[in-house]
Coordinates of C-alpha atoms in Angstrom, one line a residue:
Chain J
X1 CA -19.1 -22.7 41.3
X2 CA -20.8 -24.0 38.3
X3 CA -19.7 -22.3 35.3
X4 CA -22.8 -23.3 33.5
X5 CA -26.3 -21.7 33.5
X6 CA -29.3 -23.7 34.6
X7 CA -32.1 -22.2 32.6
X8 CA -31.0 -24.8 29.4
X9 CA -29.6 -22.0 27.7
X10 CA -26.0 -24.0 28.2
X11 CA -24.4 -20.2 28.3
X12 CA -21.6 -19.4 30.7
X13 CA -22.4 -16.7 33.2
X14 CA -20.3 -13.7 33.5
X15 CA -17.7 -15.0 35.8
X16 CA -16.7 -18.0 32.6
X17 CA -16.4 -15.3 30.1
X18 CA -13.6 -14.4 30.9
X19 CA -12.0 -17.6 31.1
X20 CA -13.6 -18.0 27.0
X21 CA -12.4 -15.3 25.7
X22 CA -8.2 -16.5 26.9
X23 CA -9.5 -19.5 25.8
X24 CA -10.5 -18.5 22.1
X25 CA -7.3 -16.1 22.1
X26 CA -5.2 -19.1 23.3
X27 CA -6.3 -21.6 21.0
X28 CA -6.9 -19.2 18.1
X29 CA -3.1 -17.5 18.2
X30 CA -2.2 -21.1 18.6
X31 CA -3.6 -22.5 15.3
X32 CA -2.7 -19.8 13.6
X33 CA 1.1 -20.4 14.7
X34 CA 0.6 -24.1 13.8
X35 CA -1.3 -23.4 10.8
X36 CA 2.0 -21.2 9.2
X37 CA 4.7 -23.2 10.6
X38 CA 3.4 -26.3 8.2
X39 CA 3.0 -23.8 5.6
X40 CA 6.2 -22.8 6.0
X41 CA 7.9 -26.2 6.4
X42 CA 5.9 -27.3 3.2
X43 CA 7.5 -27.5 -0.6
X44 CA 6.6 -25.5 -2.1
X45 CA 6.2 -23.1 1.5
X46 CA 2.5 -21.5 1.3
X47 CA 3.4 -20.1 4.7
X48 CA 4.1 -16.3 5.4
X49 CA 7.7 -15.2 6.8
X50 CA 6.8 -14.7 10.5
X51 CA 8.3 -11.1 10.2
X52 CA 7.6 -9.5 6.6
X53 CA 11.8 -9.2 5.8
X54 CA 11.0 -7.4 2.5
X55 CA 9.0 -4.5 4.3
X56 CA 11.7 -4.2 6.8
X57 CA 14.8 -4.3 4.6
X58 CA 12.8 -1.6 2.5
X59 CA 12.9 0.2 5.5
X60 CA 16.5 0.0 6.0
X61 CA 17.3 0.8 2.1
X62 CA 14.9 3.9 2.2
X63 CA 17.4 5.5 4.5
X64 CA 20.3 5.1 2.7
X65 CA 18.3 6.0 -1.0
X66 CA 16.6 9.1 0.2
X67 CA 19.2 10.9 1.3
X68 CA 21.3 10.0 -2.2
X69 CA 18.1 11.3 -4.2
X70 CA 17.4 14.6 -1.9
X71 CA 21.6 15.8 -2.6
X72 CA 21.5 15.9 -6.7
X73 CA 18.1 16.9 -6.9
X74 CA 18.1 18.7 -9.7
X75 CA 14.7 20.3 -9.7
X76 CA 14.9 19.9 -5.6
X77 CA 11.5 18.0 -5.8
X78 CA 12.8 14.3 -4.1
X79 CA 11.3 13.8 -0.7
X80 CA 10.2 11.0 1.0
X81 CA 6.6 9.8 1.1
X82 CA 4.4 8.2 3.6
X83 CA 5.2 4.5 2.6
X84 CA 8.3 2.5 3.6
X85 CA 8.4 0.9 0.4
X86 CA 9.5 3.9 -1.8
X87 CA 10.5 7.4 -2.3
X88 CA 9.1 9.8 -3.1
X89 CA 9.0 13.2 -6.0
X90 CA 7.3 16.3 -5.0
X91 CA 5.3 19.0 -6.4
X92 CA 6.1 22.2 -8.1
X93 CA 8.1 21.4 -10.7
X94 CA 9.8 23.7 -12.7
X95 CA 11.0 22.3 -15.8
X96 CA 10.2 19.1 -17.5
X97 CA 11.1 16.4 -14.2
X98 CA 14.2 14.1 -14.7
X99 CA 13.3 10.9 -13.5
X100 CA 16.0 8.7 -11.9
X101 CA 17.2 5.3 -12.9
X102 CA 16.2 3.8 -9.3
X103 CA 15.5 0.1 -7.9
X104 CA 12.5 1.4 -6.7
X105 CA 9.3 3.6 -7.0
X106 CA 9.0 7.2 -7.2
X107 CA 6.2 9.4 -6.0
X108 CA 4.9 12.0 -8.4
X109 CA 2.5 14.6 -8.0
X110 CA -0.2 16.2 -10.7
X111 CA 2.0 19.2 -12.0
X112 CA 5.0 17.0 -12.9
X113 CA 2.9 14.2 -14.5
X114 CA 0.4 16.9 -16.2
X115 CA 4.1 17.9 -17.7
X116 CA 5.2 14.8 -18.3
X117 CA 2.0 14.6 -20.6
X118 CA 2.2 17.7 -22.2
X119 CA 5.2 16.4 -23.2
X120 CA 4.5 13.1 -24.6
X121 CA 7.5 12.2 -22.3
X122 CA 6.4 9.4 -20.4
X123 CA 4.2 6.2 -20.7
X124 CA 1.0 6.0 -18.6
X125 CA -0.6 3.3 -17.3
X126 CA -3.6 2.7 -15.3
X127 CA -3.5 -0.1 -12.6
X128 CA -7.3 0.0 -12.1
X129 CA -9.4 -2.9 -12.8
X130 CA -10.5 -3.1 -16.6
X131 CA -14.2 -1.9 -15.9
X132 CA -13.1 1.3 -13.9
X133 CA -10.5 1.7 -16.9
X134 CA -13.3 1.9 -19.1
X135 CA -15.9 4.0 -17.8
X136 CA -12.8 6.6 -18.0
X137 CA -9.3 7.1 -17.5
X138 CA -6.3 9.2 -18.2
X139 CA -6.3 10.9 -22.0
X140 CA -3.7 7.8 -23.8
X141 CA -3.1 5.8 -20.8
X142 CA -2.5 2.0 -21.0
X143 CA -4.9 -0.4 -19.0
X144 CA -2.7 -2.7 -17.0
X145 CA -4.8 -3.8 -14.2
X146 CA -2.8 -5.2 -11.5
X147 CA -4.5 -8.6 -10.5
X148 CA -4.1 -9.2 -14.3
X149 CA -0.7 -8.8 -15.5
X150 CA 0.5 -10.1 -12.0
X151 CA -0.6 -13.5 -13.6
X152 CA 1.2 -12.8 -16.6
X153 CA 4.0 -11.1 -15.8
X154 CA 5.9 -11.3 -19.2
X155 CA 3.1 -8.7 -20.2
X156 CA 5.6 -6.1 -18.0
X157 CA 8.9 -7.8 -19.5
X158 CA 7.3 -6.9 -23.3
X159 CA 6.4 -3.1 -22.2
X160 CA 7.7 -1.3 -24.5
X161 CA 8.5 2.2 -22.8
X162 CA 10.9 3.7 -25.6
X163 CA 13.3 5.0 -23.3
X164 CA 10.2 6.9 -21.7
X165 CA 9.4 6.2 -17.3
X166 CA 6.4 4.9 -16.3
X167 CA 3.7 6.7 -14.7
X168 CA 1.4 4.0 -13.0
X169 CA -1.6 5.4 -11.4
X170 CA -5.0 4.1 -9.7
X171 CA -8.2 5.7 -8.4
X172 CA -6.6 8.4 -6.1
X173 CA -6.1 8.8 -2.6
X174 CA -3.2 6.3 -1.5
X175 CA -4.7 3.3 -3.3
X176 CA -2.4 0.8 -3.5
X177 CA -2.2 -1.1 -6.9
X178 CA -0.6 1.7 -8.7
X179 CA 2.4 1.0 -5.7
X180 CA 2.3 -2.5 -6.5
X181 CA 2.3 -2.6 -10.4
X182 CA 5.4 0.0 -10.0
X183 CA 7.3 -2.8 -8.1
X184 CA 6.0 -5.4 -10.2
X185 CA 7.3 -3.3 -13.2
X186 CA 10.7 -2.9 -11.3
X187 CA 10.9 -6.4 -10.8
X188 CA 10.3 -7.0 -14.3
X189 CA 13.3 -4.9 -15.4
X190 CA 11.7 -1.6 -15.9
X191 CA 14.0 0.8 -13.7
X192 CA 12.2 4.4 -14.0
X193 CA 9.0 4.3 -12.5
X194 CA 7.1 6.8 -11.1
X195 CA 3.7 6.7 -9.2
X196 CA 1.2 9.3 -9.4
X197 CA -0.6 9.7 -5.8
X198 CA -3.3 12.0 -6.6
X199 CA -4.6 9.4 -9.5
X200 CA -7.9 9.1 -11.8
X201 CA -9.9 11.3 -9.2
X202 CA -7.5 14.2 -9.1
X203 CA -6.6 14.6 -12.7
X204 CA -10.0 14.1 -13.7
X205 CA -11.0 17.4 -11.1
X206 CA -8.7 19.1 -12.4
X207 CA -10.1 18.8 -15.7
X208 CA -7.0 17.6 -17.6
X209 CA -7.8 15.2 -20.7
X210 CA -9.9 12.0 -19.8
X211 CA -11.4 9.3 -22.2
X212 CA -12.9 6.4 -21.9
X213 CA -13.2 3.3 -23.8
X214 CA -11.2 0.0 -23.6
X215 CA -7.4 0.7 -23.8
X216 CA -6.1 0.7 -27.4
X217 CA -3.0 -0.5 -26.5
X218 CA -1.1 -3.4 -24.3
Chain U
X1 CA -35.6 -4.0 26.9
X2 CA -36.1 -7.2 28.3
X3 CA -36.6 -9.1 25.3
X4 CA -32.8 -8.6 24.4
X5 CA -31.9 -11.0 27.1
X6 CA -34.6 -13.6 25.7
X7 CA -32.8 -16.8 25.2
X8 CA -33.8 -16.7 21.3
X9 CA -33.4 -13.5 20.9
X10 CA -29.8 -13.4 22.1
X11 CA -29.0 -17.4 20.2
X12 CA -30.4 -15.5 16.8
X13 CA -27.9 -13.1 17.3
X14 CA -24.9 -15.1 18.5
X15 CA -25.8 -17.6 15.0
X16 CA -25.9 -15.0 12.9
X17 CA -22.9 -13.0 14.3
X18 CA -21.0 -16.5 13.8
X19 CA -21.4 -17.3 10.6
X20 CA -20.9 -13.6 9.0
X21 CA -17.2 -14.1 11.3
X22 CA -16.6 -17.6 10.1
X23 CA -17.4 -16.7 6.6
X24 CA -14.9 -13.5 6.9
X25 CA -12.3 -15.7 8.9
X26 CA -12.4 -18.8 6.3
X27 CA -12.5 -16.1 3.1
X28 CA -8.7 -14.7 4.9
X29 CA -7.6 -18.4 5.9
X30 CA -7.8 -18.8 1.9
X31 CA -5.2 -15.7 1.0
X32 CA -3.5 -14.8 4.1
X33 CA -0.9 -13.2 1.4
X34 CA -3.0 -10.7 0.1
X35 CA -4.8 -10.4 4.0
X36 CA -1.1 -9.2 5.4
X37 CA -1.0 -6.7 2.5
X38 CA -4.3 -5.8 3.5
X39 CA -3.0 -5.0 7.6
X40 CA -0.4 -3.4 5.6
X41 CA -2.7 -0.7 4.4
X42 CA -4.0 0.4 7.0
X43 CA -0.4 1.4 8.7
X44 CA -1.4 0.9 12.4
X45 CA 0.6 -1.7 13.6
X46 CA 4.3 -1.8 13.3
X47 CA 5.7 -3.4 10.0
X48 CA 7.6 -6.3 11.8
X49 CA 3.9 -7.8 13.5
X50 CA 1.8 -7.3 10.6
X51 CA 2.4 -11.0 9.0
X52 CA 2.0 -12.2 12.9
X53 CA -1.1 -10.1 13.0
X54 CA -2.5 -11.7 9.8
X55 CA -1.6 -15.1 10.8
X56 CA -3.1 -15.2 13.9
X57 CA -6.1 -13.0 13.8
X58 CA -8.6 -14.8 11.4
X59 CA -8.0 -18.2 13.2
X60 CA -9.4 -16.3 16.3
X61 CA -12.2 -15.2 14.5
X62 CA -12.4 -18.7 13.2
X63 CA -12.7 -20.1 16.7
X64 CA -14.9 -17.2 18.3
X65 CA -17.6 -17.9 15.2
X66 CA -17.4 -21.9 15.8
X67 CA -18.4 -21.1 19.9
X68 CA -20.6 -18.6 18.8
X69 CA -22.2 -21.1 16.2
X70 CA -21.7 -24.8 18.4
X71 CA -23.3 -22.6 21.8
X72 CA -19.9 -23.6 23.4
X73 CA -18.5 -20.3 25.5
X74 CA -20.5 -18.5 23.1
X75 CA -21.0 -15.4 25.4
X76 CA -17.3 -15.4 25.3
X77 CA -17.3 -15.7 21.5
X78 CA -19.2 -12.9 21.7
X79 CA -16.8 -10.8 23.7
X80 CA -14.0 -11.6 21.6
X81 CA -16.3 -10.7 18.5
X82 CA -17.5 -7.1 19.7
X83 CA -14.0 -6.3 20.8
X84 CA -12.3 -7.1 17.7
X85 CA -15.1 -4.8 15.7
X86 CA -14.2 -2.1 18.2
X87 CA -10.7 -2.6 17.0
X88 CA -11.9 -3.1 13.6
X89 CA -13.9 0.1 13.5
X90 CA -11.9 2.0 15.2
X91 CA -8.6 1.4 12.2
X92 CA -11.0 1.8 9.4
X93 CA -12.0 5.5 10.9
X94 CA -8.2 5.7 11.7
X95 CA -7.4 5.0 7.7
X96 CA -10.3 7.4 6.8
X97 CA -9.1 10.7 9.1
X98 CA -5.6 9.9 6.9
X99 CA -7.3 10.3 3.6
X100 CA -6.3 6.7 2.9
X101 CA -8.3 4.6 0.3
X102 CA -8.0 1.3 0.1
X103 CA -10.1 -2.3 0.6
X104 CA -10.8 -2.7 3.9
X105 CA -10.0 -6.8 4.2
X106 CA -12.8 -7.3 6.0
X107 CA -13.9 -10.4 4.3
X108 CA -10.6 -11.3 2.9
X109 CA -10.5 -10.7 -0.9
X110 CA -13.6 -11.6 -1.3
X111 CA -15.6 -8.0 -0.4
X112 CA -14.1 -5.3 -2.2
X113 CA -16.2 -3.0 -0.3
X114 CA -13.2 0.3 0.6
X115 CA -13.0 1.7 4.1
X116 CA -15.4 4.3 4.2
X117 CA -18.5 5.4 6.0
X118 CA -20.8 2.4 4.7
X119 CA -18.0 0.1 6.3
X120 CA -18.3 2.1 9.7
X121 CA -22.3 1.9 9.6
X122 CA -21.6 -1.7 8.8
X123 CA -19.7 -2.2 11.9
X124 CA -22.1 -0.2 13.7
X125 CA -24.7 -2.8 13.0
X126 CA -22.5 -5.8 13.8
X127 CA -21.0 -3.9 17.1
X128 CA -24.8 -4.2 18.3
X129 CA -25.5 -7.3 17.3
X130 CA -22.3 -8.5 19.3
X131 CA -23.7 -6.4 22.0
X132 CA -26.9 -8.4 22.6
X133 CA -24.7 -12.1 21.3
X134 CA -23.0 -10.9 25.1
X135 CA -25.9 -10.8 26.7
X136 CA -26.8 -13.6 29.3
X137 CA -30.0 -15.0 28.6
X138 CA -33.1 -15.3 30.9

């Protein structure tokens, strides 16, 4: 049977469809497979690893770090969090948190960083983009939007922390760049790195100190 | 609702339905990095076939958009269209029921629009659009 309809339309009735659609799949899975195996075989490779080896051997680490962070605990807040990429800190903190010399991110949550403020103890910085910075943002906080110092990464390298961690934060919610500027940090040879989940949203409802402004610092 | 199956009708729709996908699938082709981190977000798939995922899927959108655009096995352009919005839709209300906030990669870096209920109603639109590019003219 023809495939083809006769009315000049040049559209496929129902019974081709289904032939299309494994055709477009086929073809389409096809290029893309092509597509990333030149990437990959070009220098320098603009190709993706077929399987993303970082994620999974973040995945393998994460069992062998929680369980070293949950024994010492000292304010028995450690706990893992929801991505495979780091571990996490929990709430209700009862004294000031220690934060852990670790290879990778921490989760913290708004009592411990509210602390960690009180305190002058730690260096914040916000990951949001420099207009959301701005229009307001955590009281003190350093604007390091992500996209930005990704390009220039020795602004990370001259941080100057003072012996302090590093809260990074974003917009709230599980928003990701505050994640990625806390690896970016790590891979720039800051090791204590925490990142506040709740964000700009939640500390701003809770009515802790906000400003806004550009960032007076970095 | 006969005038849905009216041959212009249903070519306005499969045109326009093709280049918003071939726009979304060429603005992913340009940063399939930051598209994997996107897939990535959304935590649906498992972590070893998100890069696979991101390789492969805006080359099939890529292809669906050109039949849907060059009226070659555009119906079936189409299909392969409306079902990945289903899919679509159906992971960005997945994200939202978790309380996760993040951009939704529909359109590559290029649309920093967040999942959310304006990206749902977005779909929505698109979903019915795709319904009537599926349609067989007469």
């Amino acid at each position: 049977m023809d495939q083809r309809d006769f009315r000049g339309t040049g559209q496929p009735t129902d019974e081709g469809i289904t032939r299309g659609v494994v055709t477009i799949v086929v073809v389409g899975v096809a290029l893309g497979v092509a597509f990333n195996w030149l990437g990959l075989a070009s220098r320098p490779a603009w190709g993706l690893p077929w399987i993303g080896e970082d994620k999974l051997a973040a995945l393998e680490s994460l069992e062998e770090i929680v369980p070293a962070v949950e024994t010492p605990a000292p304010t028995g807040v450690y706990g893992q969090i929801d991505d495979p990429m780091a571990v996490g800190l929990g709430a209700d903190v009862g004294e000031l948190p220690e934060i852990p010399e670790l290879d990778r991110p921490v989760e913290i949550h708004l009592e411990a960083v509210k602390q960690l403020f009180d305190a002058g103890a730690a260096v914040i910085i916000d990951a949001r983009e420099r207009e959301e910075f701005d229009a307001g943002h955590i009281a003190g906080a350093l604007s390091m939007p992500f996209d930005e110092v990704t390009a220039e990464p020795e602004r990370m390298e001259n941080l100057s922390t003072g012996g302090k961690p590093i809260v990074a934060y974003c917009g709230g919610g599980t928003c990701e760049v505050s994640l990625g500027l806390a690896w970016e940090l790590i891979a720039a040879g800051k090791t204590r790195v925490v990142v506040y989940v709740g964000g700009f949203s939640e500390w701003s409802e809770a009515g802790y100190p906000v400003e806004d402004g550009p960032s007076s610092g970095s | 609702m006969q005038w849905l199956d009216h041959p212009r009708v249903v070519r306005a729709c499969q045109v326009s339905l093709g280049v918003l996908f071939a726009a979304a699938a060429l603005a992913k082709l340009g940063d399939l990095g930051s598209f994997a981190t996107q897939v990535h977000n959304y935590r649906i798939v498992p972590v070893a076939t998100e890069n696979l995922l991101a390789l492969t899927l805006p080359w099939i959108e890529l292809i669906a958009a050109l039949a849907l655009i060059l009226n070659v096995r555009a119906r079936a352009g189409a299909v392969v269209i409306t079902a990945m919005l289903a899919v679509f839709t159906v992971g960005v209300i997945v994200a939202m029921s978790r309380g996760l906030n993040f951009e939704c990669g529909c359109f590559g870096t290029f649309d920093a629009t967040r999942v959310g209920l304006g990206k749902v109603a977005q779909n929505l639109a698109m979903l019915a659009l795709g319904g009537v590019a599926a349609r067989r003219p007469r």
